Amino acid sequence: MLKSEALNVEKVRADFPILNRKVHGKRLVYLDNAATTQKPNVVIDTLVDYYSRYNANAHRSVHTLGEEATAAFEGARKTVSRFVGASSPEELIFVKGTTDATNLVRFAWAEKNVKRGDTIVTTLMEHHSNIVPWQLVAKKKGAEVKYVGLNKDGTLKMDEFEDAIRESPALVAVTQCSNVLGTINDVARICRLAHEAGAVSLVDGAQSAPHMPVDISKLGTDFFAFSAHKMMGPTGIGALYGRKSLLEGMDPFEGGGDMIKEVHTSGATWNDLPYKFEAGTSNIAGAIGFGSAANYLSEIGMDKVRRHEVELLEYALENLSKVKGMTIYGPEDADQRGGVLSFNLSDVHPHDLATILDERGIAIRSGHHCAQPLMEWLEVPATSRASFYVYNSFDDVDSLKEGLEKANEMFGA
Amino acid sequence: MLKSEALNVEKVRADFPILNRKVHGKRLVYLDNAATTQKPNVVIDTLVDYYSRYNANAHRSVHTLGEEATAAFEGARKTVSRFVGASSPEELIFVKGTTDATNLVRFAWAEKNVKRGDTIVTTLMEHHSNIVPWQLVAKKKGAEVKYVGLNKDGTLKMDEFEDAIRESPALVAVTQCSNVLGTINDVARICRLAHEAGAVSLVDGAQSAPHMPVDISKLGTDFFAFSAHKMMGPTGIGALYGRKSLLEGMDPFEGGGDMIKEVHTSGATWNDLPYKFEAGTSNIAGAIGFGSAANYLSEIGMDKVRRHEVELLEYALENLSKVKGMTIYGPEDADQRGGVLSFNLSDVHPHDLATILDERGIAIRSGHHCAQPLMEWLEVPATSRASFYVYNSFDDVDSLKEGLEKANEMFGA
Amino acid sequence: MSSAEIYKEIILDYYRHPRNYGKLEKTDGSARETNPLCGDDVEIQFSVADGKFGEIRYSGKGCAISQASTSMLTELAKGKQVEWVKELSKEDVFKMLGNPELGPARVKCALLGMKALKVAAYGYLGSKFEENNGSDS
Amino acid sequence: MSSAEIYKEIILDYYRHPRNYGKLEKTDGSARETNPLCGDDVEIQFSVADGKFGEIRYSGKGCAISQASTSMLTELAKGKQVEWVKELSKEDVFKMLGNPELGPARVKCALLGMKALKVAAYGYLGSKFEENNGSDS
Ligand SMILES: Cc1ncc(COP(=O)(O)O)c(C=O)c1O
Ligand SMILES: Cc1ncc(COP(=O)(O)O)c(C=O)c1O
């Protein structure tokens, strides 16, 4: 790696106004990026510019503001679809977030296509948004959800997965990167095997799209779900990529304006892709801000983002494992995991740890991380989690380490 | 009316940065408020403040930013629920917008409670978002949608409504204010009659909550749906009020994080109200901005907003009706209608008119306004629509009048 | 040219005095296109003689831009080889209209007639191709 | 007092050396409360003698704040009239903990034990009331 290619973290940090904030009088050390990420000035400015210069309803009005808003909204769709390597913008549906995306697939695809006796394959490391929708479909349809188990190091048991798909499941729904263990799954292979077994595949990209180069055309998945707020974009917006042939065969999800071609008292016909799945006024500002975030990330370069996080992770794994009483979960090799570090510290409860760290300006997450089945597997009620992004520095890791040692001291360990 | 109580439009206008914009070199005359409204500085600043000072995932983190974000988010819920007179914040569910709200009721209430042979009563003046969901439920369940017709002046045929509810419909879904005709329906009476007939009631408040005082406790409706973007708030956020006893009996809508109490591989249990219906990371910034918009409107006073719009409407009805070739739709009495004025101008097609007006800086809407059954009833393919808000002035109406006369001239009328 | 100008100079003439408006008894090709957003609706019908457009008519309703551009297009097409539609581009239509400044929504209005003409002509050419190659199968 | 201080001074002592931890054989009242967000979980059990709390125990798991405040609360309640819970307020609990600065999420942890104690005590008082009025029905 050439030094000149390296990321200039200080330069990146300068783009994020919140990083100047003091918390309890201390420098903010924001390590809760798997929950949500901070926004660069350019994204905030994009929202301000929209609302103060060309706010209008998209698709509906032929006046200048309306045309500008529509052009920016559709421009954002192109940007975001290119960002994840979708083959065409009409395959990219704007939704509220990852959860809305998996539920769209649940209502508009699974409720129609999952039959009594079918199986839906998912894993023990999924976020609730990639579990609960399938439990509900399975219950309604008389199907069964199968959970692929994990190896000790938090990687998927691929043999269990292969057993599971031998039963020709209707759907295989897997995360590309665990929000607790950091485990990166080989979703290209998983999707290939799923397709060979006749299953439709869905990849939860909530923790991958923000942190590593993603190319859907190479992953070969049928559906891919992700959230803007986890990749420097606004809240309330995300995207579902869907393979065109599948989307075309699906009924709409929500009904209302924009998703129709014609409405009569006797019934309605549906609009073309992607509008068929976008009922009502969209989160126009959100989508435009999402595009701006994708542009910002592309300018840094997703390779660099990934490389920086791997470096942070290596540094963190090495240094934090030296802290007394630390149990770190997930794969040991930083190359095989995302920048998410879950752990427990001796008998300090994660919530107490979060409070103690907060006092020092350090924001981590504590709890079940919306992954209770994984907590059961780990046999802990909760974990602490530090998660990195491209604006985090080695100093942030050092601060965390000091905070952990301080907590140990307080708890008398 | 005391002069001193009157609204200072110039002062209001100064709060809206977009109103300084020039379109085709002309002053922007924004008359497309029924599609979406402009945002005051305070709302834009609220978003900037959130993203640059305390952006974090709500409900999930115990660090300072997380607690501040949660407090602001829940504070916004209180503000918005007070704004519409909901009896308790837990009855106010944050959704994407009105369309998302009606679809929530469709999936979480109607799919369970509407039975074969039931009827759903709606009207010919509804927006597609209050038609299509019911058509889809009816089709799925073997129920029937009944459309209450309209009198010549665009008011509801109350006798038809009373006939319709004699059949004890499962649901009565009516708009409080038409987005095309401006007609204000007596929804308090409609809900009372609906309840007496054993029906559940839903009021589409998309065009009423922004423009007149609304007090749900007096309307007595079971559900009330509205969108922030139509009341000076951000895009991608809205609210569904639901009566507690109904909400408690309902299954959740989308499945995922936050809406659960516990998730096991064997199944899940649901969180308390309102969280049961808010799956995934919410549009946190959007909700906080929504609260800010509601505060801004309350500070002006919804009485004054309404009074100003009635005055504009009276002035517009009187002056625009003098333009050659004008056909104006809807009730004649400004007191009985919202600030929405749909019309056709001789044989100038609405789209041509919108383009001609745009050239003069005037933004109106042309088309079917997501109300095709109403267009069929009016026997026109489309209408032009000018819709007012509190920042519109008498000058705006004058500009519109000049533009219409100009169009007449161009088209040789 | 601003859209106000274009209304004055060209479009309104065709909108007021539509050329080739109506339906044909016998057609060799036809197609209908609509724009759900604004309700524009045009149908084009034509007969063919010697591989060229013979009679050509349009019908429908909608804004001045969609109706006038369709009317002008029928005039332009008349007597030309049906194959010519393969070369017909957006730019040709804009030029025909006098290069007005149109926003994206109104561009759709301007191109609706071209879309109908292309669909109709390709349909005709396709069926011709099948006929000519029918003996092989 | 900052939360770091409170951990040092009071909470940790109770967290390390829980008072009244365990279960009772025979109870007159009990209740369990959980906080789904963080997985805190406490159960309170008590016996009553002469209208006063007799034996009182808590069990469960969770953060130091929830566990310590529950433990302290059992000490505070012991020997008091069961009716006393009616007057017990948030402020009493905060005072008992030394008025720490707690954010809203951690406040829920601090009050979990009080919630369990109140539910249990009201349950007891309610059943007593029914017993005493049972002869009327
Ligand atoms: C009366 C009415 N109902 C519902 C809607 C739908 O609102 P939204 O597009 O915000 O979902 C609108 C506006 O588009 C409306 O005017
Ligand atoms: C792996 C994973 N999937 C799904 C989600 C849900 O995303 P959202 O809350 O934006 O819908 C999250 C984050 O909360 C996540 O980490």
PDB file of C-alpha atoms in Angstrom, chain A residues 170-350:
ATOM      1  CA  ALA A 170     -38.559 -20.710  -0.921  1.00  0.00           C
ATOM      2  CA  LEU A 171     -36.277 -17.979   0.380  1.00  0.00           C
ATOM      3  CA  VAL A 172     -32.755 -17.619   1.707  1.00  0.00           C
ATOM      4  CA  ALA A 173     -32.349 -14.404   3.719  1.00  0.00           C
ATOM      5  CA  VAL A 174     -28.857 -13.700   5.029  1.00  0.00           C
ATOM      6  CA  THR A 175     -26.908 -10.697   6.200  1.00  0.00           C
ATOM      7  CA  GLN A 176     -23.745  -9.745   4.391  1.00  0.00           C
ATOM      8  CA  CYS A 177     -22.208  -8.463   7.615  1.00  0.00           C
ATOM      9  CA  SER A 178     -23.339  -9.137  11.182  1.00  0.00           C
ATOM     10  CA  ASN A 179     -24.073  -6.037  13.235  1.00  0.00           C
ATOM     11  CA  VAL A 180     -22.855  -7.821  16.381  1.00  0.00           C
ATOM     12  CA  LEU A 181     -20.099 -10.238  15.430  1.00  0.00           C
ATOM     13  CA  GLY A 182     -18.864  -8.335  12.420  1.00  0.00           C
ATOM     14  CA  THR A 183     -18.762 -11.617  10.509  1.00  0.00           C
ATOM     15  CA  ILE A 184     -18.711 -11.086   6.748  1.00  0.00           C
ATOM     16  CA  ASN A 185     -20.612 -13.830   5.001  1.00  0.00           C
ATOM     17  CA  ASP A 186     -19.751 -15.035   1.521  1.00  0.00           C
ATOM     18  CA  VAL A 187     -23.113 -13.985   0.164  1.00  0.00           C
ATOM     19  CA  ALA A 188     -22.071 -14.444  -3.476  1.00  0.00           C
ATOM     20  CA  ARG A 189     -21.603 -18.136  -2.775  1.00  0.00           C
ATOM     21  CA  ILE A 190     -24.719 -18.299  -0.615  1.00  0.00           C
ATOM     22  CA  CYS A 191     -26.833 -16.745  -3.353  1.00  0.00           C
ATOM     23  CA  ARG A 192     -25.386 -19.076  -5.971  1.00  0.00           C
ATOM     24  CA  LEU A 193     -26.192 -22.121  -3.850  1.00  0.00           C
ATOM     25  CA  ALA A 194     -29.620 -20.712  -3.052  1.00  0.00           C
ATOM     26  CA  HIS A 195     -30.391 -20.227  -6.720  1.00  0.00           C
ATOM     27  CA  GLU A 196     -29.178 -23.706  -7.590  1.00  0.00           C
ATOM     28  CA  ALA A 197     -31.597 -24.989  -4.987  1.00  0.00           C
ATOM     29  CA  GLY A 198     -34.406 -22.971  -6.587  1.00  0.00           C
ATOM     30  CA  ALA A 199     -34.650 -20.411  -3.789  1.00  0.00           C
ATOM     31  CA  VAL A 200     -34.972 -16.660  -4.030  1.00  0.00           C
ATOM     32  CA  SER A 201     -32.243 -14.801  -2.146  1.00  0.00           C
ATOM     33  CA  LEU A 202     -32.291 -11.684  -0.015  1.00  0.00           C
ATOM     34  CA  VAL A 203     -29.153 -10.050   1.338  1.00  0.00           C
ATOM     35  CA  ASP A 204     -29.328  -7.681   4.294  1.00  0.00           C
ATOM     36  CA  GLY A 205     -26.813  -5.038   3.305  1.00  0.00           C
ATOM     37  CA  ALA A 206     -27.423  -2.680   6.229  1.00  0.00           C
ATOM     38  CA  GLN A 207     -23.896  -3.205   7.569  1.00  0.00           C
ATOM     39  CA  SER A 208     -22.096  -3.933   4.314  1.00  0.00           C
ATOM     40  CA  ALA A 209     -23.145  -1.223   1.859  1.00  0.00           C
ATOM     41  CA  PRO A 210     -21.849   1.520   4.199  1.00  0.00           C
ATOM     42  CA  HIS A 211     -18.500  -0.102   4.903  1.00  0.00           C
ATOM     43  CA  MET A 212     -17.158  -2.027   1.919  1.00  0.00           C
ATOM     44  CA  PRO A 213     -17.409  -2.029  -1.873  1.00  0.00           C
ATOM     45  CA  VAL A 214     -20.659  -3.773  -2.836  1.00  0.00           C
ATOM     46  CA  ASP A 215     -21.453  -4.859  -6.365  1.00  0.00           C
ATOM     47  CA  ILE A 216     -24.868  -6.435  -6.590  1.00  0.00           C
ATOM     48  CA  SER A 217     -24.264  -7.570 -10.151  1.00  0.00           C
ATOM     49  CA  LYS A 218     -21.444  -9.765  -8.803  1.00  0.00           C
ATOM     50  CA  LEU A 219     -23.249 -10.879  -5.653  1.00  0.00           C
ATOM     51  CA  GLY A 220     -26.045 -12.193  -7.840  1.00  0.00           C
ATOM     52  CA  THR A 221     -28.697 -11.667  -5.181  1.00  0.00           C
ATOM     53  CA  ASP A 222     -32.386 -11.233  -5.982  1.00  0.00           C
ATOM     54  CA  PHE A 223     -33.002  -8.656  -3.253  1.00  0.00           C
ATOM     55  CA  PHE A 224     -30.630  -6.366  -1.389  1.00  0.00           C
ATOM     56  CA  ALA A 225     -31.752  -4.101   1.454  1.00  0.00           C
ATOM     57  CA  PHE A 226     -29.932  -1.156   3.041  1.00  0.00           C
ATOM     58  CA  SER A 227     -30.471   2.070   5.023  1.00  0.00           C
ATOM     59  CA  ALA A 228     -29.161   5.559   4.279  1.00  0.00           C
ATOM     60  CA  HIS A 229     -28.756   6.546   7.921  1.00  0.00           C
ATOM     61  CA  LYS A 230     -26.092   3.888   8.377  1.00  0.00           C
ATOM     62  CA  MET A 231     -24.031   5.315   5.518  1.00  0.00           C
ATOM     63  CA  MET A 232     -23.926   9.042   6.294  1.00  0.00           C
ATOM     64  CA  GLY A 233     -27.347   9.705   4.779  1.00  0.00           C
ATOM     65  CA  PRO A 234     -30.547  11.057   6.338  1.00  0.00           C
ATOM     66  CA  THR A 235     -32.935   9.099   8.529  1.00  0.00           C
ATOM     67  CA  GLY A 236     -36.167   7.728   7.079  1.00  0.00           C
ATOM     68  CA  ILE A 237     -34.768   6.584   3.740  1.00  0.00           C
ATOM     69  CA  GLY A 238     -33.241   3.401   2.416  1.00  0.00           C
ATOM     70  CA  ALA A 239     -33.406   1.242  -0.643  1.00  0.00           C
ATOM     71  CA  LEU A 240     -34.459  -2.167  -1.793  1.00  0.00           C
ATOM     72  CA  TYR A 241     -32.771  -3.499  -4.873  1.00  0.00           C
ATOM     73  CA  GLY A 242     -34.900  -6.140  -6.584  1.00  0.00           C
ATOM     74  CA  ARG A 243     -34.210  -8.167  -9.692  1.00  0.00           C
ATOM     75  CA  LYS A 244     -36.412  -6.771 -12.454  1.00  0.00           C
ATOM     76  CA  SER A 245     -37.975 -10.066 -13.444  1.00  0.00           C
ATOM     77  CA  LEU A 246     -39.058 -10.674  -9.850  1.00  0.00           C
ATOM     78  CA  LEU A 247     -40.310  -7.152  -9.265  1.00  0.00           C
ATOM     79  CA  GLU A 248     -42.385  -7.298 -12.409  1.00  0.00           C
ATOM     80  CA  GLY A 249     -44.125 -10.454 -11.276  1.00  0.00           C
ATOM     81  CA  MET A 250     -44.947  -9.026  -7.861  1.00  0.00           C
ATOM     82  CA  ASP A 251     -48.107  -7.304  -6.750  1.00  0.00           C
ATOM     83  CA  PRO A 252     -47.622  -3.840  -5.285  1.00  0.00           C
ATOM     84  CA  PHE A 253     -47.083  -3.371  -1.558  1.00  0.00           C
ATOM     85  CA  GLU A 254     -48.751  -0.189  -0.320  1.00  0.00           C
ATOM     86  CA  GLY A 255     -51.581   1.346  -2.353  1.00  0.00           C
ATOM     87  CA  GLY A 256     -52.075   5.042  -3.063  1.00  0.00           C
ATOM     88  CA  GLY A 257     -50.783   7.844  -5.237  1.00  0.00           C
ATOM     89  CA  ASP A 258     -47.907   7.417  -7.707  1.00  0.00           C
ATOM     90  CA  MET A 259     -47.970   3.626  -7.666  1.00  0.00           C
ATOM     91  CA  ILE A 260     -51.028   3.477  -9.911  1.00  0.00           C
ATOM     92  CA  LYS A 261     -51.541   3.904 -13.615  1.00  0.00           C
ATOM     93  CA  GLU A 262     -55.300   4.302 -13.421  1.00  0.00           C
ATOM     94  CA  VAL A 263     -57.821   4.229 -10.599  1.00  0.00           C
ATOM     95  CA  HIS A 264     -61.512   3.671 -11.203  1.00  0.00           C
ATOM     96  CA  THR A 265     -64.206   2.928  -8.688  1.00  0.00           C
ATOM     97  CA  SER A 266     -64.092  -0.613 -10.062  1.00  0.00           C
ATOM     98  CA  GLY A 267     -60.368  -1.115  -9.477  1.00  0.00           C
ATOM     99  CA  ALA A 268     -56.897   0.074 -10.364  1.00  0.00           C
ATOM    100  CA  THR A 269     -53.901  -0.756 -12.550  1.00  0.00           C
ATOM    101  CA  TRP A 270     -50.268  -0.396 -11.511  1.00  0.00           C
ATOM    102  CA  ASN A 271     -47.525   1.926 -12.584  1.00  0.00           C
ATOM    103  CA  ASP A 272     -44.180   0.806 -14.058  1.00  0.00           C
ATOM    104  CA  LEU A 273     -41.081  -0.035 -12.020  1.00  0.00           C
ATOM    105  CA  PRO A 274     -39.924   1.270  -9.639  1.00  0.00           C
ATOM    106  CA  TYR A 275     -42.985   3.437  -8.969  1.00  0.00           C
ATOM    107  CA  LYS A 276     -45.270   0.452  -8.517  1.00  0.00           C
ATOM    108  CA  PHE A 277     -43.630   0.032  -5.116  1.00  0.00           C
ATOM    109  CA  GLU A 278     -43.440   3.686  -4.095  1.00  0.00           C
ATOM    110  CA  ALA A 279     -46.902   4.694  -2.897  1.00  0.00           C
ATOM    111  CA  GLY A 280     -47.513   8.237  -1.727  1.00  0.00           C
ATOM    112  CA  THR A 281     -45.197  11.203  -1.554  1.00  0.00           C
ATOM    113  CA  SER A 282     -41.672   9.867  -1.177  1.00  0.00           C
ATOM    114  CA  ASN A 283     -39.056  11.032   1.265  1.00  0.00           C
ATOM    115  CA  ILE A 284     -37.780  13.346  -1.453  1.00  0.00           C
ATOM    116  CA  ALA A 285     -35.279  15.282   0.653  1.00  0.00           C
ATOM    117  CA  GLY A 286     -34.161  11.999   2.197  1.00  0.00           C
ATOM    118  CA  ALA A 287     -33.514  10.380  -1.168  1.00  0.00           C
ATOM    119  CA  ILE A 288     -31.561  13.386  -2.426  1.00  0.00           C
ATOM    120  CA  GLY A 289     -29.524  13.358   0.775  1.00  0.00           C
ATOM    121  CA  PHE A 290     -28.965   9.622   0.336  1.00  0.00           C
ATOM    122  CA  GLY A 291     -27.526  10.314  -3.113  1.00  0.00           C
ATOM    123  CA  SER A 292     -25.282  12.976  -1.665  1.00  0.00           C
ATOM    124  CA  ALA A 293     -23.994  10.535   0.976  1.00  0.00           C
ATOM    125  CA  ALA A 294     -23.287   7.894  -1.675  1.00  0.00           C
ATOM    126  CA  ASN A 295     -21.366  10.477  -3.682  1.00  0.00           C
ATOM    127  CA  TYR A 296     -19.375  11.506  -0.636  1.00  0.00           C
ATOM    128  CA  LEU A 297     -18.435   7.899   0.092  1.00  0.00           C
ATOM    129  CA  SER A 298     -17.542   7.255  -3.540  1.00  0.00           C
ATOM    130  CA  GLU A 299     -15.251  10.261  -3.533  1.00  0.00           C
ATOM    131  CA  ILE A 300     -13.360   8.878  -0.566  1.00  0.00           C
ATOM    132  CA  GLY A 301     -13.491   5.468  -2.232  1.00  0.00           C
ATOM    133  CA  MET A 302     -15.089   2.433  -0.651  1.00  0.00           C
ATOM    134  CA  ASP A 303     -11.789   0.523  -0.858  1.00  0.00           C
ATOM    135  CA  LYS A 304     -10.203   3.130   1.349  1.00  0.00           C
ATOM    136  CA  VAL A 305     -13.129   3.126   3.743  1.00  0.00           C
ATOM    137  CA  ARG A 306     -12.803  -0.604   4.100  1.00  0.00           C
ATOM    138  CA  ARG A 307      -9.055  -0.552   4.445  1.00  0.00           C
ATOM    139  CA  HIS A 308      -9.193   2.101   7.147  1.00  0.00           C
ATOM    140  CA  GLU A 309     -11.721   0.123   9.127  1.00  0.00           C
ATOM    141  CA  VAL A 310      -9.640  -3.044   8.863  1.00  0.00           C
ATOM    142  CA  GLU A 311      -6.646  -1.125  10.202  1.00  0.00           C
ATOM    143  CA  LEU A 312      -8.696   0.271  13.088  1.00  0.00           C
ATOM    144  CA  LEU A 313     -10.060  -3.152  13.798  1.00  0.00           C
ATOM    145  CA  GLU A 314      -6.631  -4.779  13.826  1.00  0.00           C
ATOM    146  CA  TYR A 315      -5.400  -2.104  16.180  1.00  0.00           C
ATOM    147  CA  ALA A 316      -8.464  -2.474  18.383  1.00  0.00           C
ATOM    148  CA  LEU A 317      -8.387  -6.266  18.472  1.00  0.00           C
ATOM    149  CA  GLU A 318      -4.742  -6.213  19.457  1.00  0.00           C
ATOM    150  CA  ASN A 319      -5.009  -3.522  22.095  1.00  0.00           C
ATOM    151  CA  LEU A 320      -8.400  -4.147  23.631  1.00  0.00           C
ATOM    152  CA  SER A 321      -7.815  -7.854  24.043  1.00  0.00           C
ATOM    153  CA  LYS A 322      -5.085  -6.898  26.510  1.00  0.00           C
ATOM    154  CA  VAL A 323      -7.613  -5.260  28.828  1.00  0.00           C
ATOM    155  CA  LYS A 324      -8.284  -7.444  31.839  1.00  0.00           C
ATOM    156  CA  GLY A 325     -11.546  -9.404  31.717  1.00  0.00           C
ATOM    157  CA  MET A 326     -12.279  -8.766  28.030  1.00  0.00           C
ATOM    158  CA  THR A 327     -14.265 -11.296  26.006  1.00  0.00           C
ATOM    159  CA  ILE A 328     -14.420 -10.304  22.351  1.00  0.00           C
ATOM    160  CA  TYR A 329     -16.958 -12.006  20.078  1.00  0.00           C
ATOM    161  CA  GLY A 330     -16.669 -12.854  16.401  1.00  0.00           C
ATOM    162  CA  PRO A 331     -13.944 -13.870  13.952  1.00  0.00           C
ATOM    163  CA  GLU A 332     -10.375 -13.159  15.013  1.00  0.00           C
ATOM    164  CA  ASP A 333      -9.128 -12.122  11.613  1.00  0.00           C
ATOM    165  CA  ALA A 334      -9.873  -8.445  10.906  1.00  0.00           C
ATOM    166  CA  ASP A 335      -9.923  -9.193   7.185  1.00  0.00           C
ATOM    167  CA  GLN A 336     -12.967 -11.388   7.600  1.00  0.00           C
ATOM    168  CA  ARG A 337     -15.053  -8.983   9.605  1.00  0.00           C
ATOM    169  CA  GLY A 338     -16.600  -5.579   9.457  1.00  0.00           C
ATOM    170  CA  GLY A 339     -15.651  -2.772  11.815  1.00  0.00           C
ATOM    171  CA  VAL A 340     -17.917  -3.945  14.593  1.00  0.00           C
ATOM    172  CA  LEU A 341     -16.521  -5.094  17.894  1.00  0.00           C
ATOM    173  CA  SER A 342     -18.807  -6.697  20.452  1.00  0.00           C
ATOM    174  CA  PHE A 343     -17.473  -7.671  23.818  1.00  0.00           C
ATOM    175  CA  ASN A 344     -18.107  -8.096  27.488  1.00  0.00           C
ATOM    176  CA  LEU A 345     -15.864  -6.805  30.227  1.00  0.00           C
ATOM    177  CA  SER A 346     -15.622  -9.085  33.263  1.00  0.00           C
ATOM    178  CA  ASP A 347     -18.790  -8.586  35.333  1.00  0.00           C
ATOM    179  CA  VAL A 348     -19.414  -4.983  34.306  1.00  0.00           C
ATOM    180  CA  HIS A 349     -22.889  -4.949  32.824  1.00  0.00           C
ATOM    181  CA  PRO A 350     -22.887  -3.422  29.294  1.00  0.00           C
TER     182      PRO A 350
END
